[in-house]
Coordinates of N, CA and C in Angstrom, one line a residue:
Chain V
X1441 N 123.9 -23.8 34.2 CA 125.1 -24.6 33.7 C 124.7 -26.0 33.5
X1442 N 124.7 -26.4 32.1 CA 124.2 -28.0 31.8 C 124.9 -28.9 31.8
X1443 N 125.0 -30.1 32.3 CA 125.8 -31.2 32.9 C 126.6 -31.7 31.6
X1444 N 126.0 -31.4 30.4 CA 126.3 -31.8 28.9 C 126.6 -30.3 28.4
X1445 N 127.4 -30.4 27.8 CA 128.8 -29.6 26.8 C 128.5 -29.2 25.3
X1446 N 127.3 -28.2 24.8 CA 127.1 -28.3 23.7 C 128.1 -26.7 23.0
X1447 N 128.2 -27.0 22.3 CA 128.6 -25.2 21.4 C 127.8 -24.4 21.4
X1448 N 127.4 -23.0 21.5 CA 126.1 -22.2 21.8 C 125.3 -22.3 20.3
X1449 N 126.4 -22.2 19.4 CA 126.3 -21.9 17.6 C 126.9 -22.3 16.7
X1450 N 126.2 -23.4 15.7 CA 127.3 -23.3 14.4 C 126.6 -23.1 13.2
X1451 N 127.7 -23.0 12.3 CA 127.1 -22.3 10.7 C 127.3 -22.9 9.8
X1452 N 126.8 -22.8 8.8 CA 127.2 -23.2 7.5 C 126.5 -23.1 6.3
X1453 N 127.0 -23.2 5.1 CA 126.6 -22.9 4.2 C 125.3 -24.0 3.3
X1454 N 124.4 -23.7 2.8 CA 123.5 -24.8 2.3 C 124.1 -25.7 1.1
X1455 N 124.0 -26.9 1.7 CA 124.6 -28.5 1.0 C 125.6 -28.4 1.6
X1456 N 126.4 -27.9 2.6 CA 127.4 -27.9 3.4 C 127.3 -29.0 4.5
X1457 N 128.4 -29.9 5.0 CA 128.2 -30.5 6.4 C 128.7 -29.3 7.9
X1458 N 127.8 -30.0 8.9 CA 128.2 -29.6 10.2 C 128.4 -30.8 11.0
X1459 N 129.1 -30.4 12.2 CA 128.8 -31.0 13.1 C 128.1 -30.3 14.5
X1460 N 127.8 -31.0 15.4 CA 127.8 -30.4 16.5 C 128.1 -30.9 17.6
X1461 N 128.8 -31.4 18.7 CA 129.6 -31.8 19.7 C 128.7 -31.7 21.0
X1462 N 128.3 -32.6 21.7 CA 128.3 -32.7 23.0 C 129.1 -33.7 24.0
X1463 N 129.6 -33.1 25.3 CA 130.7 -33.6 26.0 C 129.9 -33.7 27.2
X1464 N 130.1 -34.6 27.4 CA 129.7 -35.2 28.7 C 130.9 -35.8 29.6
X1465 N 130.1 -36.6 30.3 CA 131.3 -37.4 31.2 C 131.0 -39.4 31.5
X1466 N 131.9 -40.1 32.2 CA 131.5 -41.2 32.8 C 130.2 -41.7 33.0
X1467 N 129.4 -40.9 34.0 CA 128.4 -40.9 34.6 C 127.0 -40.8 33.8
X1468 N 127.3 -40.5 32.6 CA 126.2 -40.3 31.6 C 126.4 -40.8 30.0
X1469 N 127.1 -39.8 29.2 CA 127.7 -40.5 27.9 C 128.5 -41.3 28.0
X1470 N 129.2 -41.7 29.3 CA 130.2 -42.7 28.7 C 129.7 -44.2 29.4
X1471 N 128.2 -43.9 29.8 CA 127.7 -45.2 30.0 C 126.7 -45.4 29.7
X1472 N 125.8 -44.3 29.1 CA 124.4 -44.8 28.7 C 124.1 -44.1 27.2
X1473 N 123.1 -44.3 26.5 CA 123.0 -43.8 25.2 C 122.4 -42.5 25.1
X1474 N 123.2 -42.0 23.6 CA 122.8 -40.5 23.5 C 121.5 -40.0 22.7
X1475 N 120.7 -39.7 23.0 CA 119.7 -38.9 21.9 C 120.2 -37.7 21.3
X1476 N 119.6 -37.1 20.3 CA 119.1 -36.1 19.6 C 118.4 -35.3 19.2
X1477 N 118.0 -33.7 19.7 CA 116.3 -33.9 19.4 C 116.6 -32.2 18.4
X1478 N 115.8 -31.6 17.6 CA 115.8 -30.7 16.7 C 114.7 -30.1 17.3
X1479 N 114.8 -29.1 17.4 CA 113.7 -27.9 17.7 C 113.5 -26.9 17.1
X1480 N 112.4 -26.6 16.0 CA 112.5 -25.4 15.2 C 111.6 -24.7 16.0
X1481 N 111.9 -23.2 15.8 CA 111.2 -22.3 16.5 C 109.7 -22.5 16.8
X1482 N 109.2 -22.1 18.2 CA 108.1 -22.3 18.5 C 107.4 -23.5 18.4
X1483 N 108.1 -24.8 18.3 CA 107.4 -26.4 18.2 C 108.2 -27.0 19.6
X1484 N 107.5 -28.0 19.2 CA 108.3 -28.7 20.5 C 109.6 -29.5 20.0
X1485 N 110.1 -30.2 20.9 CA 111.6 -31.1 20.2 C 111.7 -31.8 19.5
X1486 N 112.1 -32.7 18.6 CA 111.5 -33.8 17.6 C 112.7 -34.9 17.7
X1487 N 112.0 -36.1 18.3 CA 113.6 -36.6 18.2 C 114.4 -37.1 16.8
X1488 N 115.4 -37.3 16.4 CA 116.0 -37.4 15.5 C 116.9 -38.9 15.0
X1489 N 117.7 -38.6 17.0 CA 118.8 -39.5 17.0 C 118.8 -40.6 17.8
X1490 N 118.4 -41.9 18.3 CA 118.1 -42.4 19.6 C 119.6 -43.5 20.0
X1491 N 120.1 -44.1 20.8 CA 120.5 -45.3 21.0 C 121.8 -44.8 20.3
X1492 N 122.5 -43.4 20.7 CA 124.0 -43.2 19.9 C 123.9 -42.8 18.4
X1493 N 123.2 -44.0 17.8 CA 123.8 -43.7 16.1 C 122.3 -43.9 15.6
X1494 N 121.1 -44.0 15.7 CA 119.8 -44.8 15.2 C 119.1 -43.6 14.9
X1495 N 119.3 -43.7 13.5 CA 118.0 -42.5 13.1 C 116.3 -42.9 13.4
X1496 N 116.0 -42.0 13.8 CA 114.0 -42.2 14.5 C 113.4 -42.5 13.0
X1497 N 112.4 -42.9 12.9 CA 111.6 -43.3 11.7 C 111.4 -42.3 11.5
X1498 N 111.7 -42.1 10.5 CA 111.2 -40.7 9.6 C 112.1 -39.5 9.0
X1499 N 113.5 -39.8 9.9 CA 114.5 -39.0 9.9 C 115.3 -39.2 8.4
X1500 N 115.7 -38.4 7.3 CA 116.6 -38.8 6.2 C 117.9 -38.7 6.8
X1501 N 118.6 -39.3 6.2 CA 119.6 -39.7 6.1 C 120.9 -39.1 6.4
X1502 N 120.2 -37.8 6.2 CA 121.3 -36.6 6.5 C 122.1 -36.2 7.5
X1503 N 121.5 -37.1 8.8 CA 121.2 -36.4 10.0 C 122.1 -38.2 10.7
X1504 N 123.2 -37.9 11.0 CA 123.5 -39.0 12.0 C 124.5 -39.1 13.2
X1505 N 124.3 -39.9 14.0 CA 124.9 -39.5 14.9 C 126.2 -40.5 15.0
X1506 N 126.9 -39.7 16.4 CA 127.7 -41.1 16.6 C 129.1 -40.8 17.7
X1507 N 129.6 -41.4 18.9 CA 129.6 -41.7 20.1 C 131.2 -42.4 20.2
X1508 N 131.9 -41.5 20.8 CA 133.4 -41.8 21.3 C 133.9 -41.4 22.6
X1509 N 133.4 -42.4 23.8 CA 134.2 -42.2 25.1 C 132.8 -41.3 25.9
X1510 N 133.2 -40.4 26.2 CA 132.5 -39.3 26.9 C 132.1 -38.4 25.9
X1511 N 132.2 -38.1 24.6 CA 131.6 -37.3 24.2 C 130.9 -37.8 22.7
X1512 N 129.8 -37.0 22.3 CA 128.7 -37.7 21.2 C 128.8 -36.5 19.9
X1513 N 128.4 -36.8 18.6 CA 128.5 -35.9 17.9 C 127.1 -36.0 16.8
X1514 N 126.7 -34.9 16.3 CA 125.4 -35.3 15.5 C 126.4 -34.3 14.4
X1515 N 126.1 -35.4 13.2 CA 126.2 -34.6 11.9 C 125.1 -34.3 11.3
X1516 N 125.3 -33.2 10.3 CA 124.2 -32.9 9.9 C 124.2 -32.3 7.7
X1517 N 124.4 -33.3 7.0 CA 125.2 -33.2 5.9 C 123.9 -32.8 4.6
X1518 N 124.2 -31.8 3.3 CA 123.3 -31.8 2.7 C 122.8 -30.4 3.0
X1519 N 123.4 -29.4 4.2 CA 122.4 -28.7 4.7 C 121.7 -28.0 4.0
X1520 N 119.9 -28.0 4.9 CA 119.3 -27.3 4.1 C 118.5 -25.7 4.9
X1521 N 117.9 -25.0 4.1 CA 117.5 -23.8 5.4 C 116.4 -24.3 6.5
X1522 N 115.7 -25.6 5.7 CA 114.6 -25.8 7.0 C 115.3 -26.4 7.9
X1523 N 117.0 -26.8 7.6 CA 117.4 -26.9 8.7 C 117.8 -26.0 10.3
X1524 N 117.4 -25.1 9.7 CA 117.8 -24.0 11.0 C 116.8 -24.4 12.5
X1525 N 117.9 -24.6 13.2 CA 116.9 -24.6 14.5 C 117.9 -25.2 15.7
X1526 N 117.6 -25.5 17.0 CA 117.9 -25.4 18.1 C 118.4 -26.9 18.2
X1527 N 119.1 -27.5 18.4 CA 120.0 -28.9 18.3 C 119.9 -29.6 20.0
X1528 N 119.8 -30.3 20.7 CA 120.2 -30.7 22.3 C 120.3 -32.4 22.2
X1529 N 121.3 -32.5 22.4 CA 121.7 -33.6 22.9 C 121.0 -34.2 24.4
X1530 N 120.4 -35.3 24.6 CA 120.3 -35.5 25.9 C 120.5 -37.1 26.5
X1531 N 120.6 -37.6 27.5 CA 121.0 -38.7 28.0 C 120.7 -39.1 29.5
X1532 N 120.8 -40.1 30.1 CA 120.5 -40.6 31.3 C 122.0 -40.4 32.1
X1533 N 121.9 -39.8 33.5 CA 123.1 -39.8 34.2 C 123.2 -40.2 35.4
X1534 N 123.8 -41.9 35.5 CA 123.0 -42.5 37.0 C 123.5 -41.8 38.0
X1535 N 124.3 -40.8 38.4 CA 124.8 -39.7 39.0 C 123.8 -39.5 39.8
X1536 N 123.6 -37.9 38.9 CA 122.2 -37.5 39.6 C 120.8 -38.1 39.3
X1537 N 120.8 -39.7 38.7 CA 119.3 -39.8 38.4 C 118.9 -39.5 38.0
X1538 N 119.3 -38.7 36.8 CA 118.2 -37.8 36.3 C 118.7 -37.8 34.2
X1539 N 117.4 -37.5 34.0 CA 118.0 -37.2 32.1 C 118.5 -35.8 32.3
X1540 N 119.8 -35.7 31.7 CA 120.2 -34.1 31.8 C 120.6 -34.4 30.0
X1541 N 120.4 -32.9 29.4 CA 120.4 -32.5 28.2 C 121.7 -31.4 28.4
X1542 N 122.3 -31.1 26.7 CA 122.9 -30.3 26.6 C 122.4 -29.1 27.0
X1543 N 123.2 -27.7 26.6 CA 122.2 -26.3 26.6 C 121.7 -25.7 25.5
X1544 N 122.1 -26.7 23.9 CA 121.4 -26.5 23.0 C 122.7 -25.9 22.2
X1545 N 122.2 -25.9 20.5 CA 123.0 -25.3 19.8 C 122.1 -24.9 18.6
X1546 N 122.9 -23.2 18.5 CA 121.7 -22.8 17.4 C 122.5 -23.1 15.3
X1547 N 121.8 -23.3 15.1 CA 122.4 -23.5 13.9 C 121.4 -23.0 12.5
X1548 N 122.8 -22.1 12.4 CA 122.2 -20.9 11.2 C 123.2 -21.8 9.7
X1549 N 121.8 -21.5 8.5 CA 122.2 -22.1 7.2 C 122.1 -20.8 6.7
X1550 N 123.7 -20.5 6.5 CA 123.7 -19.4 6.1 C 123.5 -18.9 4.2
Chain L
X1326 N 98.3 -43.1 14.2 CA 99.7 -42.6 15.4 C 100.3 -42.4 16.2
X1327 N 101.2 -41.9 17.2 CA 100.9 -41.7 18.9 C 101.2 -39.9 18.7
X1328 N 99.9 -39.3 19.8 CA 99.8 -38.0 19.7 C 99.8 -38.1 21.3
X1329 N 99.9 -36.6 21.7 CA 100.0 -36.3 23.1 C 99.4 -35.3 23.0
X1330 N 98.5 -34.6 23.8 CA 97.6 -33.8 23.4 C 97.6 -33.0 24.7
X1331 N 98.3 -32.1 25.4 CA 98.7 -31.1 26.9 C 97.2 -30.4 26.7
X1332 N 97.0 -29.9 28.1 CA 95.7 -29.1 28.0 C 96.1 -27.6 28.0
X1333 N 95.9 -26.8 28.1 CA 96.0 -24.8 27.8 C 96.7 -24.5 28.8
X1334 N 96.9 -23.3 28.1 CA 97.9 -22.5 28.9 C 97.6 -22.0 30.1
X1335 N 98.3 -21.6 31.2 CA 97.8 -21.2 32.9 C 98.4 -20.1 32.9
X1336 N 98.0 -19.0 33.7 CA 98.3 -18.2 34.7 C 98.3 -18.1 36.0
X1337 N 99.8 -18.5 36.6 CA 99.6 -18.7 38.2 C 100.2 -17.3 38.9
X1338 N 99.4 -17.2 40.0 CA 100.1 -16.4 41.3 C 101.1 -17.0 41.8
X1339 N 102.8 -16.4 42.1 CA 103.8 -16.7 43.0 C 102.8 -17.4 44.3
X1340 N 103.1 -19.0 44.7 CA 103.0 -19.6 45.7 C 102.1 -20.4 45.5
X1341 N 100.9 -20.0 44.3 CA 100.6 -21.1 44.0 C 100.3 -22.4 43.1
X1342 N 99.7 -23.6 42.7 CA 99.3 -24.4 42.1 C 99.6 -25.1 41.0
X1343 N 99.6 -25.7 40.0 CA 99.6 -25.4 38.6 C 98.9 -27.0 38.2
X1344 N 98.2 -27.6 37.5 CA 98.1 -28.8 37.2 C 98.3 -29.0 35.8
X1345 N 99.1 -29.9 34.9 CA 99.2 -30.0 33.4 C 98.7 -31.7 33.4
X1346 N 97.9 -31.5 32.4 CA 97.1 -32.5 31.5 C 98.3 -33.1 30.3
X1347 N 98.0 -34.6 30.0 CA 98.5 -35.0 29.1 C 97.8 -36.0 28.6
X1348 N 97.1 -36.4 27.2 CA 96.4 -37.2 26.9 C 96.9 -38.1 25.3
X1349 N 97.2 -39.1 26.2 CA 97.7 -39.9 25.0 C 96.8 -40.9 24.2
X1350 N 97.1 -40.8 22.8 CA 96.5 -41.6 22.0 C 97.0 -42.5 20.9
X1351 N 97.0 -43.4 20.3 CA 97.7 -44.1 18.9 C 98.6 -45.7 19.8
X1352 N 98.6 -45.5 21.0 CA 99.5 -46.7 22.0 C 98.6 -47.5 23.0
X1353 N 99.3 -48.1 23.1 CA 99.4 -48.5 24.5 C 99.7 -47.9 25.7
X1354 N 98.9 -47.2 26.5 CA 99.2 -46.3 27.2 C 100.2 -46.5 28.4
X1355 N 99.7 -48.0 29.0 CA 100.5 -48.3 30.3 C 101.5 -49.0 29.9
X1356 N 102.2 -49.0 28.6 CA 103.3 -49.5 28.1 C 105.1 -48.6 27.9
X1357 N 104.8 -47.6 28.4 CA 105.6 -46.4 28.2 C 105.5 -45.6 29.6
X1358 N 107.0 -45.3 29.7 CA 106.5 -44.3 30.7 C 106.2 -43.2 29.9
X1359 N 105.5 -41.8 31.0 CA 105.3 -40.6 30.2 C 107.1 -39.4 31.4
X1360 N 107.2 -38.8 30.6 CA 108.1 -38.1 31.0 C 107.6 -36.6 31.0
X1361 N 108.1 -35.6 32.0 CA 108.1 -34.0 32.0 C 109.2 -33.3 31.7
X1362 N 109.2 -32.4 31.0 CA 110.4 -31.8 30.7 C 109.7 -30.2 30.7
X1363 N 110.7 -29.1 31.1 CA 110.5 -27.7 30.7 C 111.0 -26.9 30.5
X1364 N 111.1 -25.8 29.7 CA 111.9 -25.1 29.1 C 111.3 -23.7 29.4
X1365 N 112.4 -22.9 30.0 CA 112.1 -22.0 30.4 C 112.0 -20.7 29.1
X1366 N 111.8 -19.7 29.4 CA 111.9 -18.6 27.9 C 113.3 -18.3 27.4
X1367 N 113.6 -18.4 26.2 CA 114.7 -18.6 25.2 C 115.8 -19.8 26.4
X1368 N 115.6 -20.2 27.2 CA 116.3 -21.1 27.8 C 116.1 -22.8 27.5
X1369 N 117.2 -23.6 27.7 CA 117.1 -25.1 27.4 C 116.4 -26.1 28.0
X1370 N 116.4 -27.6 27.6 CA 115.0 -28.0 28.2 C 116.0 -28.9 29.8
X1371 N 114.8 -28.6 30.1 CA 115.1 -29.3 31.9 C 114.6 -30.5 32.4
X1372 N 114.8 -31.7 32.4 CA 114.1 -32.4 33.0 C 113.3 -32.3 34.0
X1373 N 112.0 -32.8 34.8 CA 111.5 -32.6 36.0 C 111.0 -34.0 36.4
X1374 N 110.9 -35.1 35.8 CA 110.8 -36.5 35.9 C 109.8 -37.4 35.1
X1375 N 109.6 -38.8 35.8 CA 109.0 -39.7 34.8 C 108.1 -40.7 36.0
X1376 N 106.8 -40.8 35.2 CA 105.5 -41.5 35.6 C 105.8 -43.0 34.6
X1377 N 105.3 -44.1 35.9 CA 105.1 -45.5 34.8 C 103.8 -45.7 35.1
X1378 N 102.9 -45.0 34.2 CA 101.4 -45.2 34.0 C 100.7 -46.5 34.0
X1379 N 101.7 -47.5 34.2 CA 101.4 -49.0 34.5 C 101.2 -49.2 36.1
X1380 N 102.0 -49.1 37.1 CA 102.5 -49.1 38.3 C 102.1 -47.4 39.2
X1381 N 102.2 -46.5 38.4 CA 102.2 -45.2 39.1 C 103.2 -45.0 39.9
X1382 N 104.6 -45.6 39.7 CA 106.1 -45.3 40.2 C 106.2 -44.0 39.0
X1383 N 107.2 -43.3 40.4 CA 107.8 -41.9 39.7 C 108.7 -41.6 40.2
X1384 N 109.4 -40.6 39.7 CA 110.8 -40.5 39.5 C 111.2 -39.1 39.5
X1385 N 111.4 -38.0 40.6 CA 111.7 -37.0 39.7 C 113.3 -36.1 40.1
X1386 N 113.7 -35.5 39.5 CA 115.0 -34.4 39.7 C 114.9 -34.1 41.0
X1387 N 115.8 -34.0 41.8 CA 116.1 -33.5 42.3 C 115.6 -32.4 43.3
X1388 N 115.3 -31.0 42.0 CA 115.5 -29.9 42.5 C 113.8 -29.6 42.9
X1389 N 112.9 -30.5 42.4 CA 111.8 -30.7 42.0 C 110.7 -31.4 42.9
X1390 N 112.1 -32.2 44.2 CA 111.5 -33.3 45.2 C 110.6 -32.4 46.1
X1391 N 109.4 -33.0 46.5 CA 109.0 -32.2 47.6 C 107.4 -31.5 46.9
X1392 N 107.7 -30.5 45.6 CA 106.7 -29.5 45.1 C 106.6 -30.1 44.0
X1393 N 106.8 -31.6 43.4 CA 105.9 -31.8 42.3 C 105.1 -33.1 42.3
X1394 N 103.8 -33.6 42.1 CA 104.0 -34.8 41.7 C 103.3 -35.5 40.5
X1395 N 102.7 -36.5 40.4 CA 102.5 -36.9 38.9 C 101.6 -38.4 39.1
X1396 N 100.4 -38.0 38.2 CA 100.0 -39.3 38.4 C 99.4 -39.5 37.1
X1397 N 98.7 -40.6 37.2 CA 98.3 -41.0 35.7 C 96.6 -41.8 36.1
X1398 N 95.7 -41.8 35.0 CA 94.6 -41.8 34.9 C 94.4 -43.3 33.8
X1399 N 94.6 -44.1 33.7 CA 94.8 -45.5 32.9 C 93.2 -44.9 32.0
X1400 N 92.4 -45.0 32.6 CA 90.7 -45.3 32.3 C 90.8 -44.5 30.7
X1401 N 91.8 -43.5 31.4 CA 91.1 -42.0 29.9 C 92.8 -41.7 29.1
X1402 N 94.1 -42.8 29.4 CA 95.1 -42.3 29.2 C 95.9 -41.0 29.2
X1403 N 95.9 -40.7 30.5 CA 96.0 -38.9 30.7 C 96.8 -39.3 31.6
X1404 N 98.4 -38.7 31.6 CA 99.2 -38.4 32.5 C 98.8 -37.0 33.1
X1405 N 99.8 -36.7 34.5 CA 99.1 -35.4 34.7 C 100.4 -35.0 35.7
X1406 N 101.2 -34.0 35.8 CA 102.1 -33.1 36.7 C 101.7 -31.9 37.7
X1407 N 101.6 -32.2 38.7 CA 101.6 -31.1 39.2 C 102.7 -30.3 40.4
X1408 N 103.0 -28.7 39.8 CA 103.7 -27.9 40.6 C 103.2 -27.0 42.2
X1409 N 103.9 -27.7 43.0 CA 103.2 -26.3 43.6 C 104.2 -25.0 44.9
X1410 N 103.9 -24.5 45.0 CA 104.3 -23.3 45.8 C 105.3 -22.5 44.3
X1411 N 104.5 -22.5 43.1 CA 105.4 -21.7 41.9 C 106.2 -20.4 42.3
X1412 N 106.8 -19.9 41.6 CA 107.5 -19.2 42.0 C 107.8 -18.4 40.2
X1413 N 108.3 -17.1 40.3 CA 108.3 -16.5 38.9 C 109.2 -17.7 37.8
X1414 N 110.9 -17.9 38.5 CA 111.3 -19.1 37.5 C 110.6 -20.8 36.7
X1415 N 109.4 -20.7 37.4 CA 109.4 -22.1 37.2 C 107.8 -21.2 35.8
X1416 N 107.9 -20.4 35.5 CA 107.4 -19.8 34.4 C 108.1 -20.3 32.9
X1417 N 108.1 -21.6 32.2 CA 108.0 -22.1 31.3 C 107.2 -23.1 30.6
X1418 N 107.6 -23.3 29.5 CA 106.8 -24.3 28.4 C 106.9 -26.1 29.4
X1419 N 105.5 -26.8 29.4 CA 105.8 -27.6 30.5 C 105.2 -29.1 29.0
X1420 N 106.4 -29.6 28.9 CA 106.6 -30.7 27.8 C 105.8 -32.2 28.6
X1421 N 105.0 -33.0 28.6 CA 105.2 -34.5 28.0 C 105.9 -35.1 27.0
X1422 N 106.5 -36.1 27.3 CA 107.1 -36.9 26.2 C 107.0 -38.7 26.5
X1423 N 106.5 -39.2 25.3 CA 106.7 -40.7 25.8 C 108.0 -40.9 25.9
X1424 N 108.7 -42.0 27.1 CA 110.1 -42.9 26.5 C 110.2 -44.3 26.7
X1425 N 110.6 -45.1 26.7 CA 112.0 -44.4 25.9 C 112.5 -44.7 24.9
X1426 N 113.3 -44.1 24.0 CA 113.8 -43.0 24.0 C 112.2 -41.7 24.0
X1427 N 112.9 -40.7 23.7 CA 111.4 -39.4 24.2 C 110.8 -39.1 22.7
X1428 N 110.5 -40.3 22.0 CA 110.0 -39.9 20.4 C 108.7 -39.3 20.5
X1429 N 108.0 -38.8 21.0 CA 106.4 -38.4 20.7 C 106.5 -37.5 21.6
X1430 N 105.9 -36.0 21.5 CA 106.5 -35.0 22.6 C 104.4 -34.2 22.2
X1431 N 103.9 -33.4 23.3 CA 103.0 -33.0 23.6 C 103.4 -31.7 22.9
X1432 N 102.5 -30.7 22.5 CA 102.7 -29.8 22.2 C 103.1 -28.4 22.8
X1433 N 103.0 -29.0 24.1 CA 103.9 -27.5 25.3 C 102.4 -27.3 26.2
X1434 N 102.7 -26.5 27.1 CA 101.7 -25.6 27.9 C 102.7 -25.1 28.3
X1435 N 102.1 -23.4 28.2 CA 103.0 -22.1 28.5 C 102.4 -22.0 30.1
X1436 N 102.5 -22.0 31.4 CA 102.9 -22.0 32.5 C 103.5 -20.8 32.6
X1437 N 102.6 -19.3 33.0 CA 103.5 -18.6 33.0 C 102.8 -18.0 34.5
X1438 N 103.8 -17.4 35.4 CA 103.7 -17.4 36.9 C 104.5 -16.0 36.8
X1439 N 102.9 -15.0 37.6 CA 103.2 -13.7 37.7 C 102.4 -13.1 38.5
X1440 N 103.1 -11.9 39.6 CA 102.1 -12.0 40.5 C 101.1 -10.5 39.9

């Protein structure tokens, strides 16, 4: 069970927008900043999103984020098929001390 | 550029050992902490904590206190984690990443624990 609230799956059609939602609480999104990271099959994470809204160097434009209260959202507009891949939100939670991440979201361009 | 460069894959026996390599290059090494993360099979990533390769202060989860720890090698820029008394679950992909934020991530070591 992950401390952060992601959707297991979402879809869409190519040049289509998505979004994808993570919910958190006080203790983490609603006090410290959100990342983003993309994972295509068999690679490791990549980050995307840093600091809530800040695309990473290298990231187009497509890809942004952005942060209301306790919960964070990454859009993802333009879609394309190399966009298919595993989505996780992650953050700092002075709670437990610890960086806790979403449980990921898979996202099929249909 | 900055690369992270994890050392090969393991095969451990339930109860024991594991050591992971991490060799950074393109930075400043003792300027960043290095972070552990792991991801089990088809499962999400998990924290397990963070080295300040400046100081050798560490930080880790929780669930993790006790059976892991982490040190860093300044001379050759090599973080390093180690597990022990493994167990079948802790059989996943075992990440470095600089932060923060975690932009530069190692290419995995599969950690797989079977008796």
């Amino acid at each position: 069970q992950s401390v952060l609230t992601q959707p297991p799956s979402v879809s869409a059609a190519p040049s289509q927008k998505v979004t994808i939602s993570c919910s958190g609480s006080s203790s983490n999104i609603g006090d410290h900043y959100v990342s983003w990271y993309q994972q295509l099959p068999g690679t490791a994470p990549k980050l995307l999103i840093y600091d809530d809204n800040k695309r990473y160097s290298g990231i187009p434009d497509r890809f942004s984020g952005s942060k209301s209260g306790t919960s964070a959202t990454l859009a993802i507009t333009g879609l394309q098929t190399g966009d298919e891949a595993d989505y996780y939100c992650g953050v700092w939670d002075h709670s437990l001390s610890a960086e806790v991440f979403g449980g990921g979201t898979k996202l099929t361009v249909l | 550029q900055v690369h992270l460069v994890q050392s090969g894959a393991e095969v451990k026996k339930p109860g024991a050992s594991v050591k992971v390599s991490c060799k950074a290059s393109g930075y400043i090494f003792t300027r960043y902490y290095i972070q552990w993360v792991r991801q089990a099979p088809g499962q999400g990533l998990e924290w397990i904590g963070w080295i300040n390769p400046d100081s050798g202060d560490t930080k880790f989860a929780q669930k993790f206190q006790g059976r892991v720890t982490m040190t860093s090698d300044t001379s050759i820029n090599t973080a390093y984690v180690e597990l022990s008394s493994l167990r079948s679950d802790d059989t996943a992909v075992y990440y470095c990443t600089r932060s923060s934020p975690l932009d530069s991530w190692g290419q995995g070591t599969l950690v797989n624990v079977s008796s």
